[in-house]
Amino acid sequence: MKTKFIPLLVAGLLTAPVFAQGVSSDVQRNVSQQTRIEDGLKTGQLTTKEAGKLEREQAAISREEHKALKDGKLSAGEKAKIDRMQNKASTDIHAEKHDGQVGNPNSVSSKRMQADVQRNVSQQQRIENGVKSGALTNHEVARLEKGQAKVEHKEAVVAKNGHVSAAEQHVVQHAENHQSKIIHKEKTDDQVRS
């Protein structure tokens, strides 16, 4: 009877790191895509409006990550769907950066969007570090990605017309500050990845 349980135990041990690795790679990809958007704004390859459109796509990815992880597991099908969405977003970032439209990286509006997207990079890096260190469970990552989706959606809405006002940036920053507190809380609670 013991021999029947050993393969199950080994299979269980082998799949746990795969789940963590899959979640970590998804969050790392979020960091990478946000960095590419920020770089596009800084170089003028992206207009504020284009960055807003790309942030809408990032929000959809974060919502899908939330949906996939809210049960604490990331199935192969869920991972494949997220990968497809991220691949499309990557292609769209490249296309927007090379479509001939240019932004003014020194405009007040672009600087505001750059700061907001840099904050996304930072928040996603904090989530990624929490996954890698074991400080965040998949359930916690799901909640955090839901929060990231809300922030990214707000950025998309304020940049839709190509201009981000001080009042609009304040709304985004308020959401970012709220999300930052939640990330800290989730990383420092007693729950850990097993």
PDB file of C-alpha atoms in Angstrom, residues 9-166:
ATOM      1  CA  LEU A   9       3.503  12.364  -3.055  1.00  0.00           C
ATOM      2  CA  VAL A  10       6.289  12.834  -5.604  1.00  0.00           C
ATOM      3  CA  ALA A  11       3.831  14.203  -8.175  1.00  0.00           C
ATOM      4  CA  GLY A  12       2.495  16.642  -5.594  1.00  0.00           C
ATOM      5  CA  LEU A  13       5.991  17.811  -4.719  1.00  0.00           C
ATOM      6  CA  LEU A  14       6.889  18.274  -8.361  1.00  0.00           C
ATOM      7  CA  THR A  15       3.808  20.305  -9.242  1.00  0.00           C
ATOM      8  CA  ALA A  16       4.068  22.801  -6.365  1.00  0.00           C
ATOM      9  CA  PRO A  17       7.185  24.518  -7.752  1.00  0.00           C
ATOM     10  CA  VAL A  18       5.655  24.502 -11.236  1.00  0.00           C
ATOM     11  CA  PHE A  19       2.675  26.497  -9.940  1.00  0.00           C
ATOM     12  CA  ALA A  20       5.000  28.947  -8.198  1.00  0.00           C
ATOM     13  CA  GLN A  21       7.237  29.134 -11.258  1.00  0.00           C
ATOM     14  CA  GLY A  22       4.256  29.726 -13.556  1.00  0.00           C
ATOM     15  CA  VAL A  23       2.935  32.520 -11.346  1.00  0.00           C
ATOM     16  CA  SER A  24       6.403  34.023 -11.016  1.00  0.00           C
ATOM     17  CA  SER A  25       6.971  33.999 -14.774  1.00  0.00           C
ATOM     18  CA  ASP A  26       3.579  35.653 -15.361  1.00  0.00           C
ATOM     19  CA  VAL A  27       4.339  38.407 -12.863  1.00  0.00           C
ATOM     20  CA  GLN A  28       7.847  38.818 -14.311  1.00  0.00           C
ATOM     21  CA  ARG A  29       6.252  39.238 -17.715  1.00  0.00           C
ATOM     22  CA  ASN A  30       4.012  41.968 -16.246  1.00  0.00           C
ATOM     23  CA  VAL A  31       7.144  43.760 -15.016  1.00  0.00           C
ATOM     24  CA  SER A  32       8.750  43.454 -18.447  1.00  0.00           C
ATOM     25  CA  GLN A  33       5.725  44.732 -20.363  1.00  0.00           C
ATOM     26  CA  GLN A  34       5.223  47.687 -18.006  1.00  0.00           C
ATOM     27  CA  THR A  35       8.931  48.535 -18.338  1.00  0.00           C
ATOM     28  CA  ARG A  36       8.617  48.505 -22.136  1.00  0.00           C
ATOM     29  CA  ILE A  37       5.629  50.865 -21.946  1.00  0.00           C
ATOM     30  CA  GLU A  38       7.528  53.191 -19.626  1.00  0.00           C
ATOM     31  CA  ASP A  39      10.585  53.125 -21.910  1.00  0.00           C
ATOM     32  CA  GLY A  40       8.371  53.935 -24.908  1.00  0.00           C
ATOM     33  CA  LEU A  41       6.993  56.976 -23.108  1.00  0.00           C
ATOM     34  CA  LYS A  42      10.477  58.115 -22.070  1.00  0.00           C
ATOM     35  CA  THR A  43      11.864  57.851 -25.620  1.00  0.00           C
ATOM     36  CA  GLY A  44       8.824  59.371 -27.301  1.00  0.00           C
ATOM     37  CA  GLN A  45       8.072  56.136 -29.161  1.00  0.00           C
ATOM     38  CA  LEU A  46       4.698  56.069 -27.374  1.00  0.00           C
ATOM     39  CA  THR A  47       2.200  58.849 -27.002  1.00  0.00           C
ATOM     40  CA  THR A  48       0.242  59.157 -23.781  1.00  0.00           C
ATOM     41  CA  LYS A  49      -2.847  57.945 -25.645  1.00  0.00           C
ATOM     42  CA  GLU A  50      -1.005  54.863 -26.949  1.00  0.00           C
ATOM     43  CA  ALA A  51       0.292  54.109 -23.460  1.00  0.00           C
ATOM     44  CA  GLY A  52      -3.289  54.337 -22.165  1.00  0.00           C
ATOM     45  CA  LYS A  53      -4.430  51.835 -24.772  1.00  0.00           C
ATOM     46  CA  LEU A  54      -1.619  49.473 -23.749  1.00  0.00           C
ATOM     47  CA  GLU A  55      -2.515  49.897 -20.070  1.00  0.00           C
ATOM     48  CA  ARG A  56      -6.066  48.801 -20.873  1.00  0.00           C
ATOM     49  CA  GLU A  57      -4.584  45.593 -22.279  1.00  0.00           C
ATOM     50  CA  GLN A  58      -2.392  45.154 -19.191  1.00  0.00           C
ATOM     51  CA  ALA A  59      -5.496  45.545 -17.015  1.00  0.00           C
ATOM     52  CA  ALA A  60      -7.172  42.710 -18.933  1.00  0.00           C
ATOM     53  CA  ILE A  61      -4.144  40.486 -18.312  1.00  0.00           C
ATOM     54  CA  SER A  62      -4.149  41.309 -14.598  1.00  0.00           C
ATOM     55  CA  ARG A  63      -7.889  40.533 -14.411  1.00  0.00           C
ATOM     56  CA  GLU A  64      -7.265  37.185 -16.118  1.00  0.00           C
ATOM     57  CA  GLU A  65      -4.452  36.411 -13.657  1.00  0.00           C
ATOM     58  CA  HIS A  66      -6.809  37.238 -10.785  1.00  0.00           C
ATOM     59  CA  LYS A  67      -9.493  34.992 -12.248  1.00  0.00           C
ATOM     60  CA  ALA A  68      -7.045  32.124 -12.837  1.00  0.00           C
ATOM     61  CA  LEU A  69      -5.438  32.287  -9.394  1.00  0.00           C
ATOM     62  CA  LYS A  70      -8.419  32.988  -7.148  1.00  0.00           C
ATOM     63  CA  ASP A  71      -8.794  29.248  -6.489  1.00  0.00           C
ATOM     64  CA  GLY A  72      -5.096  29.104  -5.553  1.00  0.00           C
ATOM     65  CA  LYS A  73      -4.101  27.086  -8.610  1.00  0.00           C
ATOM     66  CA  LEU A  74      -2.857  27.882 -12.084  1.00  0.00           C
ATOM     67  CA  SER A  75      -3.863  25.187 -14.540  1.00  0.00           C
ATOM     68  CA  ALA A  76      -2.012  24.549 -17.786  1.00  0.00           C
ATOM     69  CA  GLY A  77      -5.012  25.924 -19.704  1.00  0.00           C
ATOM     70  CA  GLU A  78      -5.131  29.089 -17.594  1.00  0.00           C
ATOM     71  CA  LYS A  79      -1.377  29.561 -18.004  1.00  0.00           C
ATOM     72  CA  ALA A  80      -1.686  29.087 -21.779  1.00  0.00           C
ATOM     73  CA  LYS A  81      -4.482  31.689 -21.986  1.00  0.00           C
ATOM     74  CA  ILE A  82      -2.462  34.217 -19.981  1.00  0.00           C
ATOM     75  CA  ASP A  83       0.595  33.511 -22.150  1.00  0.00           C
ATOM     76  CA  ARG A  84      -1.464  34.158 -25.312  1.00  0.00           C
ATOM     77  CA  MET A  85      -2.742  37.435 -23.869  1.00  0.00           C
ATOM     78  CA  GLN A  86       0.783  38.464 -22.886  1.00  0.00           C
ATOM     79  CA  ASN A  87       2.138  37.521 -26.314  1.00  0.00           C
ATOM     80  CA  LYS A  88      -0.525  39.676 -27.972  1.00  0.00           C
ATOM     81  CA  ALA A  89       0.243  42.554 -25.591  1.00  0.00           C
ATOM     82  CA  SER A  90       3.937  42.225 -26.382  1.00  0.00           C
ATOM     83  CA  THR A  91       3.196  42.397 -30.117  1.00  0.00           C
ATOM     84  CA  ASP A  92       0.940  45.410 -29.551  1.00  0.00           C
ATOM     85  CA  ILE A  93       3.620  47.220 -27.519  1.00  0.00           C
ATOM     86  CA  HIS A  94       6.109  46.648 -30.337  1.00  0.00           C
ATOM     87  CA  ALA A  95       3.614  47.819 -32.974  1.00  0.00           C
ATOM     88  CA  GLU A  96       2.686  50.984 -31.053  1.00  0.00           C
ATOM     89  CA  LYS A  97       6.347  51.826 -30.442  1.00  0.00           C
ATOM     90  CA  HIS A  98       7.168  51.478 -34.160  1.00  0.00           C
ATOM     91  CA  ASP A  99       4.055  52.940 -35.828  1.00  0.00           C
ATOM     92  CA  GLY A 100       5.572  56.327 -36.608  1.00  0.00           C
ATOM     93  CA  GLN A 101       3.564  58.238 -34.017  1.00  0.00           C
ATOM     94  CA  VAL A 102       5.761  60.144 -31.620  1.00  0.00           C
ATOM     95  CA  GLY A 103       5.061  61.493 -28.204  1.00  0.00           C
ATOM     96  CA  ASN A 104       6.724  64.315 -26.353  1.00  0.00           C
ATOM     97  CA  PRO A 105       8.485  62.636 -23.429  1.00  0.00           C
ATOM     98  CA  ASN A 106       9.032  66.025 -21.805  1.00  0.00           C
ATOM     99  CA  SER A 107       5.382  67.073 -21.825  1.00  0.00           C
ATOM    100  CA  VAL A 108       3.696  67.331 -18.450  1.00  0.00           C
ATOM    101  CA  SER A 109       1.130  64.734 -19.472  1.00  0.00           C
ATOM    102  CA  SER A 110       3.771  62.229 -20.597  1.00  0.00           C
ATOM    103  CA  LYS A 111       5.765  62.777 -17.396  1.00  0.00           C
ATOM    104  CA  ARG A 112       2.635  62.029 -15.361  1.00  0.00           C
ATOM    105  CA  MET A 113       1.975  58.849 -17.327  1.00  0.00           C
ATOM    106  CA  GLN A 114       5.647  57.838 -17.050  1.00  0.00           C
ATOM    107  CA  ALA A 115       5.476  58.194 -13.265  1.00  0.00           C
ATOM    108  CA  ASP A 116       2.291  56.130 -13.087  1.00  0.00           C
ATOM    109  CA  VAL A 117       3.661  53.359 -15.297  1.00  0.00           C
ATOM    110  CA  GLN A 118       6.925  53.335 -13.292  1.00  0.00           C
ATOM    111  CA  ARG A 119       4.801  52.756 -10.210  1.00  0.00           C
ATOM    112  CA  ASN A 120       3.237  49.737 -11.973  1.00  0.00           C
ATOM    113  CA  VAL A 121       6.722  48.375 -12.611  1.00  0.00           C
ATOM    114  CA  SER A 122       7.576  48.804  -8.940  1.00  0.00           C
ATOM    115  CA  GLN A 123       4.340  47.235  -7.671  1.00  0.00           C
ATOM    116  CA  GLN A 124       4.676  44.236 -10.012  1.00  0.00           C
ATOM    117  CA  GLN A 125       8.310  43.784  -8.926  1.00  0.00           C
ATOM    118  CA  ARG A 126       7.173  43.728  -5.296  1.00  0.00           C
ATOM    119  CA  ILE A 127       4.586  41.069  -6.146  1.00  0.00           C
ATOM    120  CA  GLU A 128       7.171  39.062  -8.076  1.00  0.00           C
ATOM    121  CA  ASN A 129       9.608  39.246  -5.150  1.00  0.00           C
ATOM    122  CA  GLY A 130       6.848  38.064  -2.811  1.00  0.00           C
ATOM    123  CA  VAL A 131       6.155  35.061  -5.036  1.00  0.00           C
ATOM    124  CA  LYS A 132       9.848  34.178  -5.289  1.00  0.00           C
ATOM    125  CA  SER A 133      10.454  34.513  -1.546  1.00  0.00           C
ATOM    126  CA  GLY A 134       7.326  32.566  -0.650  1.00  0.00           C
ATOM    127  CA  ALA A 135       5.807  35.536   1.190  1.00  0.00           C
ATOM    128  CA  LEU A 136       2.802  35.520  -1.160  1.00  0.00           C
ATOM    129  CA  THR A 137       0.401  32.659  -1.771  1.00  0.00           C
ATOM    130  CA  ASN A 138      -1.417  32.242  -5.074  1.00  0.00           C
ATOM    131  CA  HIS A 139      -4.615  33.475  -3.392  1.00  0.00           C
ATOM    132  CA  GLU A 140      -2.779  36.628  -2.325  1.00  0.00           C
ATOM    133  CA  VAL A 141      -1.321  37.104  -5.807  1.00  0.00           C
ATOM    134  CA  ALA A 142      -4.856  36.801  -7.201  1.00  0.00           C
ATOM    135  CA  ARG A 143      -6.074  39.602  -4.931  1.00  0.00           C
ATOM    136  CA  LEU A 144      -3.063  41.747  -5.780  1.00  0.00           C
ATOM    137  CA  GLU A 145      -3.515  41.270  -9.526  1.00  0.00           C
ATOM    138  CA  LYS A 146      -7.142  42.331  -9.133  1.00  0.00           C
ATOM    139  CA  GLY A 147      -5.858  45.528  -7.512  1.00  0.00           C
ATOM    140  CA  GLN A 148      -3.285  46.015 -10.270  1.00  0.00           C
ATOM    141  CA  ALA A 149      -6.050  45.650 -12.846  1.00  0.00           C
ATOM    142  CA  LYS A 150      -7.981  48.466 -11.162  1.00  0.00           C
ATOM    143  CA  VAL A 151      -4.937  50.763 -11.201  1.00  0.00           C
ATOM    144  CA  GLU A 152      -4.111  49.949 -14.830  1.00  0.00           C
ATOM    145  CA  HIS A 153      -7.739  50.524 -15.816  1.00  0.00           C
ATOM    146  CA  LYS A 154      -7.689  53.963 -14.171  1.00  0.00           C
ATOM    147  CA  GLU A 155      -4.508  54.794 -16.102  1.00  0.00           C
ATOM    148  CA  ALA A 156      -6.145  53.691 -19.350  1.00  0.00           C
ATOM    149  CA  VAL A 157      -9.211  55.836 -18.677  1.00  0.00           C
ATOM    150  CA  VAL A 158      -7.276  59.009 -17.819  1.00  0.00           C
ATOM    151  CA  ALA A 159      -4.969  58.651 -20.847  1.00  0.00           C
ATOM    152  CA  LYS A 160      -7.750  57.841 -23.328  1.00  0.00           C
ATOM    153  CA  ASN A 161      -7.839  61.386 -24.681  1.00  0.00           C
ATOM    154  CA  GLY A 162      -4.032  61.652 -24.781  1.00  0.00           C
ATOM    155  CA  HIS A 163      -3.756  64.011 -21.829  1.00  0.00           C
ATOM    156  CA  VAL A 164      -3.385  63.264 -18.118  1.00  0.00           C
ATOM    157  CA  SER A 165      -4.337  66.207 -15.903  1.00  0.00           C
ATOM    158  CA  ALA A 166      -3.055  66.766 -12.382  1.00  0.00           C
TER     159      ALA A 166
END
